Coordinates of C-alpha atoms and ligand atoms in Angstrom, one line a residue:
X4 CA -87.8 229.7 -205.7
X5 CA -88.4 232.5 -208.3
X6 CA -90.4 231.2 -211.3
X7 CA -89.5 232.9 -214.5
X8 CA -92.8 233.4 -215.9
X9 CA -91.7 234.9 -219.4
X10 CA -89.6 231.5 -220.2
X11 CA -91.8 229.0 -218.5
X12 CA -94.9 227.3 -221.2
X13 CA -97.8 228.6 -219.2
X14 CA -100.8 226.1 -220.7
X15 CA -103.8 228.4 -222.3
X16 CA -107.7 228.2 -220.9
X17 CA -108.3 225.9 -223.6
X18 CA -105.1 223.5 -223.1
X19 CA -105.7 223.5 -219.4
X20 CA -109.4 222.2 -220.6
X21 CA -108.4 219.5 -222.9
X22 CA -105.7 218.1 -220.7
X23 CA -108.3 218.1 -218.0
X24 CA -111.0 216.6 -220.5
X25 CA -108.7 214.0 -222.0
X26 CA -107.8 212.8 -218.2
X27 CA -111.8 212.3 -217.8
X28 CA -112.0 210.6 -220.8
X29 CA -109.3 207.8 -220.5
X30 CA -110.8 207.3 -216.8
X31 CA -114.3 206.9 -218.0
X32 CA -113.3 204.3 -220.7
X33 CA -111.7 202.8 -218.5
X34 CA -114.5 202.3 -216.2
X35 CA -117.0 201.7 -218.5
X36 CA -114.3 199.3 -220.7
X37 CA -114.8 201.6 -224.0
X38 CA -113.4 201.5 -227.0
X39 CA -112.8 204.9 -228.6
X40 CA -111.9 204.4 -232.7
X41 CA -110.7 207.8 -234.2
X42 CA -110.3 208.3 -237.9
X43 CA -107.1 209.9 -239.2
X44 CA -109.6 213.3 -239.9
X45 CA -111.1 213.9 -236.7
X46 CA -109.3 217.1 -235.0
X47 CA -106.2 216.4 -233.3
X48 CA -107.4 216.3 -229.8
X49 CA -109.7 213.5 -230.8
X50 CA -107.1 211.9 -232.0
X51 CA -105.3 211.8 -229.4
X52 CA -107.4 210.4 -226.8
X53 CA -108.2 207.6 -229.4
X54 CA -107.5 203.9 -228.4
X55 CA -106.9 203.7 -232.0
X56 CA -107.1 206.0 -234.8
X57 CA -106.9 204.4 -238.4
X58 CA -108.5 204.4 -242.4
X59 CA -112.3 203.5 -242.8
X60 CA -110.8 199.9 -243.2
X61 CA -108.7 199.7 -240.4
X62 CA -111.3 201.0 -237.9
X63 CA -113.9 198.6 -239.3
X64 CA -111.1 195.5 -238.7
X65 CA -110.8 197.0 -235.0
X66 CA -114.4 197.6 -234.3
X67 CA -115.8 193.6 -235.7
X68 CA -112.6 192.4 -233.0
X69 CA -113.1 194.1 -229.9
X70 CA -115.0 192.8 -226.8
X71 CA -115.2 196.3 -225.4
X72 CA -118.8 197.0 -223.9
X73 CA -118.8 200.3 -225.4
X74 CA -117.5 201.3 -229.0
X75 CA -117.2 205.7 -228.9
X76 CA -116.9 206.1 -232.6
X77 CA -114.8 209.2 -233.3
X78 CA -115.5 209.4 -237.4
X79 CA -118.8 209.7 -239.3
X80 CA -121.9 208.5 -239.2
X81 CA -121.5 205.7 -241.8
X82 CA -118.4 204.3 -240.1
X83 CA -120.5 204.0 -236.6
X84 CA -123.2 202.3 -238.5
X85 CA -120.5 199.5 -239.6
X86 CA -119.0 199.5 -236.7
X87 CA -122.5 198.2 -235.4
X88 CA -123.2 195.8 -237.8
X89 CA -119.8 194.3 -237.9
X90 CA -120.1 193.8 -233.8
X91 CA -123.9 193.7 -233.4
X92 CA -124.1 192.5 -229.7
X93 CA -121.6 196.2 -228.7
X94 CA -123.4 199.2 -228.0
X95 CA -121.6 202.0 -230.3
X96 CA -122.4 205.5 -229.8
X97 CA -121.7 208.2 -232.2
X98 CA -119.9 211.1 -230.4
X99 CA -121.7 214.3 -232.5
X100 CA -124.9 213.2 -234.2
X101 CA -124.8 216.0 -236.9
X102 CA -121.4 214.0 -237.7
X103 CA -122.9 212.7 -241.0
X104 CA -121.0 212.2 -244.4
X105 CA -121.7 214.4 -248.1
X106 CA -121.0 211.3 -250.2
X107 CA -122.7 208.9 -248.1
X108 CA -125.7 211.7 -248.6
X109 CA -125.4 211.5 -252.4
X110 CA -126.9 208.2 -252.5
X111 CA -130.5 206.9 -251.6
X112 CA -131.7 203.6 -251.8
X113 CA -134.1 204.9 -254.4
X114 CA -131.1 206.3 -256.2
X115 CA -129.4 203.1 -256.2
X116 CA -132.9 200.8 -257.3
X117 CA -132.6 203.7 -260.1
X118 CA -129.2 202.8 -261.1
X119 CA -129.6 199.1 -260.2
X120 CA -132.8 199.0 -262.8
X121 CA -130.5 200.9 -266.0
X122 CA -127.8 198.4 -265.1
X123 CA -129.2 194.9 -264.6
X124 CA -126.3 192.8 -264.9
X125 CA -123.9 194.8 -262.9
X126 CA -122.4 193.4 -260.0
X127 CA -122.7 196.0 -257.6
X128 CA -119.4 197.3 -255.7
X129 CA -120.5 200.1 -252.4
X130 CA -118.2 202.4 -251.3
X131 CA -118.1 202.3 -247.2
X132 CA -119.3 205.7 -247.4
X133 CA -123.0 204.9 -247.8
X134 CA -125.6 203.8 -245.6
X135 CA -126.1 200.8 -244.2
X136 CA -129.4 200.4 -246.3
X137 CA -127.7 201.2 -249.3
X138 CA -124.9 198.5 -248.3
X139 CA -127.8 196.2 -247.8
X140 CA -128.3 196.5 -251.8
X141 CA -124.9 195.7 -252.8
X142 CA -122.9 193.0 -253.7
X143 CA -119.8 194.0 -251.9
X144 CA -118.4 197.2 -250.2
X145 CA -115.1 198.7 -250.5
X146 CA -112.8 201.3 -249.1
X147 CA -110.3 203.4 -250.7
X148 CA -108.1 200.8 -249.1
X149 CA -109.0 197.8 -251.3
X150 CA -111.7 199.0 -254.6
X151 CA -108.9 197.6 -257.0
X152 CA -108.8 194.0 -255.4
X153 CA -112.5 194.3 -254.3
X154 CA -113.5 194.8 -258.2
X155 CA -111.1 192.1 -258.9
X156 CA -112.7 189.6 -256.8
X157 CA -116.3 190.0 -258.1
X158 CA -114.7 187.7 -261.4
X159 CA -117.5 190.0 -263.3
X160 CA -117.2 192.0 -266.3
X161 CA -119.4 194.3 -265.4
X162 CA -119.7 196.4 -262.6
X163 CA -121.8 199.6 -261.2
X164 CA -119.5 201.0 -259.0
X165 CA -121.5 203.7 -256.4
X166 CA -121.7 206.6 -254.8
X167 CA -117.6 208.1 -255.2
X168 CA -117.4 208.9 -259.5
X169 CA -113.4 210.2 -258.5
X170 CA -112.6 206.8 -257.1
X171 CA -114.6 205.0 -259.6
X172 CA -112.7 206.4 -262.4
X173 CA -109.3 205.7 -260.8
X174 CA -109.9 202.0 -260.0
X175 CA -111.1 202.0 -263.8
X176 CA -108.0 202.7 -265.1
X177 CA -106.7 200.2 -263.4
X178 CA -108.7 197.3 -264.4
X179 CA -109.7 198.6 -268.3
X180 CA -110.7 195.3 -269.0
X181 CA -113.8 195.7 -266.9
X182 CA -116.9 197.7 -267.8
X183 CA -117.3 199.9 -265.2
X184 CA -121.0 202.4 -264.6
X185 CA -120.1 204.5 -262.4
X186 CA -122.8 206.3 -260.2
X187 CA -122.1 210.2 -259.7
X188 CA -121.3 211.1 -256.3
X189 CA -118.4 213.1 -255.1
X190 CA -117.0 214.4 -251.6
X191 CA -117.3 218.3 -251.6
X192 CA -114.5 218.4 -249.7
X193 CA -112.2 216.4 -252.2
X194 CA -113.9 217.7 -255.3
X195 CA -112.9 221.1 -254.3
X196 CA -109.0 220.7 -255.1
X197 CA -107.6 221.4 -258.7
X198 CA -104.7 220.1 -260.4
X199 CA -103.6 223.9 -260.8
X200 CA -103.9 224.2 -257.3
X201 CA -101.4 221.3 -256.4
X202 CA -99.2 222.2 -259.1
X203 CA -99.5 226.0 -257.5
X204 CA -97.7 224.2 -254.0
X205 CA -95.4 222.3 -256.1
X206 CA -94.1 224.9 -258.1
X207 CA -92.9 226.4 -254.6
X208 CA -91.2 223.2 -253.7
X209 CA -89.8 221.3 -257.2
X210 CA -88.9 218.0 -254.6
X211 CA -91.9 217.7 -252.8
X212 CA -94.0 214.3 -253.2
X213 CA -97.3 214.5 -253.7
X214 CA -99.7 211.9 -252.0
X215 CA -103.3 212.5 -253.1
X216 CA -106.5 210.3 -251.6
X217 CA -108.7 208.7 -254.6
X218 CA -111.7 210.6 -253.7
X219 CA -109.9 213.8 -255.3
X220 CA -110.2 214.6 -259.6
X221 CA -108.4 212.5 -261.9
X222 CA -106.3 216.5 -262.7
X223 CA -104.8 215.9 -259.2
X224 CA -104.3 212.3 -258.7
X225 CA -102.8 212.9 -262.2
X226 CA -100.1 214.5 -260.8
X227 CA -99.6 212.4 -257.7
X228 CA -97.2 210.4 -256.7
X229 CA -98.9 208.3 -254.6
X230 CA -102.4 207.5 -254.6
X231 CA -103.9 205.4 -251.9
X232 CA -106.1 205.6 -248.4
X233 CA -105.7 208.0 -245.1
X234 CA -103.3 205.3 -243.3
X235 CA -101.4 204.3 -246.3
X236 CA -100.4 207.5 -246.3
X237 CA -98.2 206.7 -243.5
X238 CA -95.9 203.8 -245.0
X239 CA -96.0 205.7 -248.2
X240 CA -94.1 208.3 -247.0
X241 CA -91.7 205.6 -245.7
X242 CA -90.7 204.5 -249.6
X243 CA -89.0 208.1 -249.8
X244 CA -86.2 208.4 -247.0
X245 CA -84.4 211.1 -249.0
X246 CA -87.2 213.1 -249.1
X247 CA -88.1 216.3 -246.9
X248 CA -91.2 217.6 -247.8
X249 CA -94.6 216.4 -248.8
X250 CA -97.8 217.8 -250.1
X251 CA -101.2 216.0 -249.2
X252 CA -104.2 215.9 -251.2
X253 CA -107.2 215.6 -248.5
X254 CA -108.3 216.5 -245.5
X255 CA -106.2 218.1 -243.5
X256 CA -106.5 216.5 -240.1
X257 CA -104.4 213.6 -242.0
X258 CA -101.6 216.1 -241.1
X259 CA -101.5 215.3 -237.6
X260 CA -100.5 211.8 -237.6
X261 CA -98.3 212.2 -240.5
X262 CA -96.4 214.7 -238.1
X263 CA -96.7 212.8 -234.9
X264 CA -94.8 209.7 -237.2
X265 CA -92.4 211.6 -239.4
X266 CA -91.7 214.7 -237.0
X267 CA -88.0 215.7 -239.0
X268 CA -90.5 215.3 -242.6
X269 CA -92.4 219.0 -243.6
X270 CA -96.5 218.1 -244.5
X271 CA -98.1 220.6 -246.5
X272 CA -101.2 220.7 -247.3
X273 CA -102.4 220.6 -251.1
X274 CA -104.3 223.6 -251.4
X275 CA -101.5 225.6 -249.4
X276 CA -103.8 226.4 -247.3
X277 CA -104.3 224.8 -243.8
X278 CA -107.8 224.1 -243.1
X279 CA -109.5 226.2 -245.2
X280 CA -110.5 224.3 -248.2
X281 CA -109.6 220.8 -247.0
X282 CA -111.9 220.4 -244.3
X283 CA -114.3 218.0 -243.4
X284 CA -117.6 220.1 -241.4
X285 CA -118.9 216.5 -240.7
X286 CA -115.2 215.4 -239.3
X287 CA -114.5 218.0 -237.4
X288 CA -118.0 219.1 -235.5
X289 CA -117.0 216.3 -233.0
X290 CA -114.9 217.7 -230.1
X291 CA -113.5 216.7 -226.4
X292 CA -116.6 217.6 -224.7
X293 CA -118.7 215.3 -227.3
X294 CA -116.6 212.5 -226.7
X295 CA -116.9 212.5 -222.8
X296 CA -120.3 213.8 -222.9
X297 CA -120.9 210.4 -225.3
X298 CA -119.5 208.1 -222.5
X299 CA -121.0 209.3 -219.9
X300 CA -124.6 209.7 -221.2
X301 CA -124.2 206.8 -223.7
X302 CA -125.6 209.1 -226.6
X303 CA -125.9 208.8 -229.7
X304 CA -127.0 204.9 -229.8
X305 CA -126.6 203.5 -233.7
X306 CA -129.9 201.4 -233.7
X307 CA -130.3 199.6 -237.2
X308 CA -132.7 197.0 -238.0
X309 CA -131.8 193.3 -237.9
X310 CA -132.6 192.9 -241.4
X311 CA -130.8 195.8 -242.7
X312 CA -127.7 194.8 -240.7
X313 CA -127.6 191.1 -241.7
X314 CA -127.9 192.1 -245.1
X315 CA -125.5 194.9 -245.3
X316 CA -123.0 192.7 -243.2
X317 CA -122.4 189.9 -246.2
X318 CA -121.2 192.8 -248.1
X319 CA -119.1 193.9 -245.7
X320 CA -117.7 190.3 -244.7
X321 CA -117.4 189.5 -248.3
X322 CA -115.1 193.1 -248.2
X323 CA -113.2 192.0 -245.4
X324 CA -112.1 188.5 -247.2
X325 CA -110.3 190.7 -249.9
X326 CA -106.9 191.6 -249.3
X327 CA -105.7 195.5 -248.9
X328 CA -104.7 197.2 -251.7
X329 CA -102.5 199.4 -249.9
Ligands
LIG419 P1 -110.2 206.5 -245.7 O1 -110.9 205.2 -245.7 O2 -109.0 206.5 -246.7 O3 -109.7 206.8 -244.4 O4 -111.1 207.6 -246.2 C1 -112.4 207.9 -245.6 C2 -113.0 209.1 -246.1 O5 -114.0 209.5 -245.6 C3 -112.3 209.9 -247.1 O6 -113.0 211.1 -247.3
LIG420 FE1 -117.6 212.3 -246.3 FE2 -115.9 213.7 -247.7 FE3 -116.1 214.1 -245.1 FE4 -114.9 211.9 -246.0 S1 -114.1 214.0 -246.2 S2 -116.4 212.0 -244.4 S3 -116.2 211.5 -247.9 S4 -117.7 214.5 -246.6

């Protein structure tokens, strides 16, 4: 039979590798009863060879329930590191090791004694993008998934909310009867967008719906229509049947699963720009070849001390008691 190589999809180098990769992958897990936890930014591949793939809140519910032997976290640093303290007994191995976090960066437990010393009788809320040892300091942790009902749930009138000032400021507005410090961190990769910019994307498509993360500047989430975590994102497009196109304020390996779910739905990204603004360097330095080089050498161990993990672990379980805000 006469093959018809101009019609026929002839896989690239690169596909032919990742197929092959992926295959390797699965079967190792398998062998080795891994759990691989992908966060909605990590480069599509990653993804997709994911047991599950999820918000910083969702992965951390996934990774305190499983009985896997191995835990291959997919994400950042930070998210490994609760991963391990949430399931101390699990080994859980951090793909890239230069996978680390800006924001979680931005804050020290120096930095936060600093803070904690100009604000003594604040409560203090964490943002899940810190360290474990600056966890270890706080009173509670939260994700962009549940700061509203987190701050709520402290029954305090005064809180120093750390390291993210753009989500600070948004969960301010919504509970104005609280006094809120808020330390001065931001994600570079957020921080980057404009108002103008979105506004820019929009002006091109008057019935788009903008859905913007809280870790972006009060100009853009200004102009949002939705504002709420990485896997919210999903249902949220779901309260707008009628609509055809959307523009997303973050990262833009969020993309992928929004088109994977809503594949007759347009994503654009919020800069109009694929990939060149809106993109996580810590995110995306993890790739195939990481993942099964991970499993198969068991590298990079999280090691944490007991007593930094015991600590930072009531904040995290007094996190997990509070219900999602989205
Ligand atoms: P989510 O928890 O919404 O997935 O966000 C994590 C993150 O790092 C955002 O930059
Ligand atoms: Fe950290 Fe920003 Fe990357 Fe999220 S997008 S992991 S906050 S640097």
């Amino acid at each position: 039979m006469m093959i018809d190589l101009l019609t026929q999809a002839v896989p690239t180098q690169n596909e032919r590798s990742q197929t092959e990769l992926t295959r390797r992958i699965r079967q190792l897990a398998k062998e080795k009863n891994a759990f691989i936890l992908a966060h909605n930014y990590q480069a599509a591949e990653v993804q997709d060879v994911a047991d599950v793939v999820g918000d910083s809140l969702g992965l951390s519910l996934e990774a305190k329930k499983t009985n896997a032997d191995l835990i291959i976290f997919c994400g950042v640093h930070f998210m490994a590191e609760t991963a391990k303290i949430l399931n101390p007994d699990r080994k859980v191995l951090l793909p890239n090791a230069a996978a680390g976090c800006a924001l979680a960066n931005s804050i020290t437990p120096e930095s936060l004694a600093d803070w904690m010393d100009r604000y003594p009788e604040h409560k203090v809320v964490t943002y899940i993008n810190s360290s474990a040892e600056v966890k270890a300091m706080s009173d509670i942790c939260c994700t962009s998934a549940n700061a509203v009902s987190v701050v709520r749930s402290l029954s305090s009138d005064k809180i120093l909310f750390t390291p993210d000032r753009h989500l600070g400021a948004w969960v301010q507005k919504q509970v104005p009867e609280i006094e809120m410090a808020i330390y001065d961190g931001a994600c570079p990769t957020h921080d980057v967008l404009r108002g103008a910019d979105v506004k820019k994307v929009k002006e091109g498509l008057p019935d788009a719906i903008i859905i913007a993360h809280p870790e972006c500047r009060d100009d853009v989430l200004a102009i949002a229509d939705e504002v709420c975590s990485t896997t919210a994102m999903l249902s949220r497009v779901e309260k707008y049947p009628d609509a055809k196109t959307f523009i997303i304020a973050t990262e833009s390996g969020m993309l992928h699963q929004l088109r994977k779910k809503f594949s007759d739905k347009e994503f654009i990204i919020a800069d109009g720009c694929i990939g060149c603004r809106l993109h996580c360097p810590y995110m995306k330095v993890t790739n195939l070849f990481d993942v099964y080089q991970s499993l198969a050498k068991e590298i990079y161990e999280i090691k944490l001390s007991e007593r930094t993990m015991d600590d930072a672990r009531k904040a995290l379980e007094r996190m997990l008691a509070v219900p999602r805000d989205n």
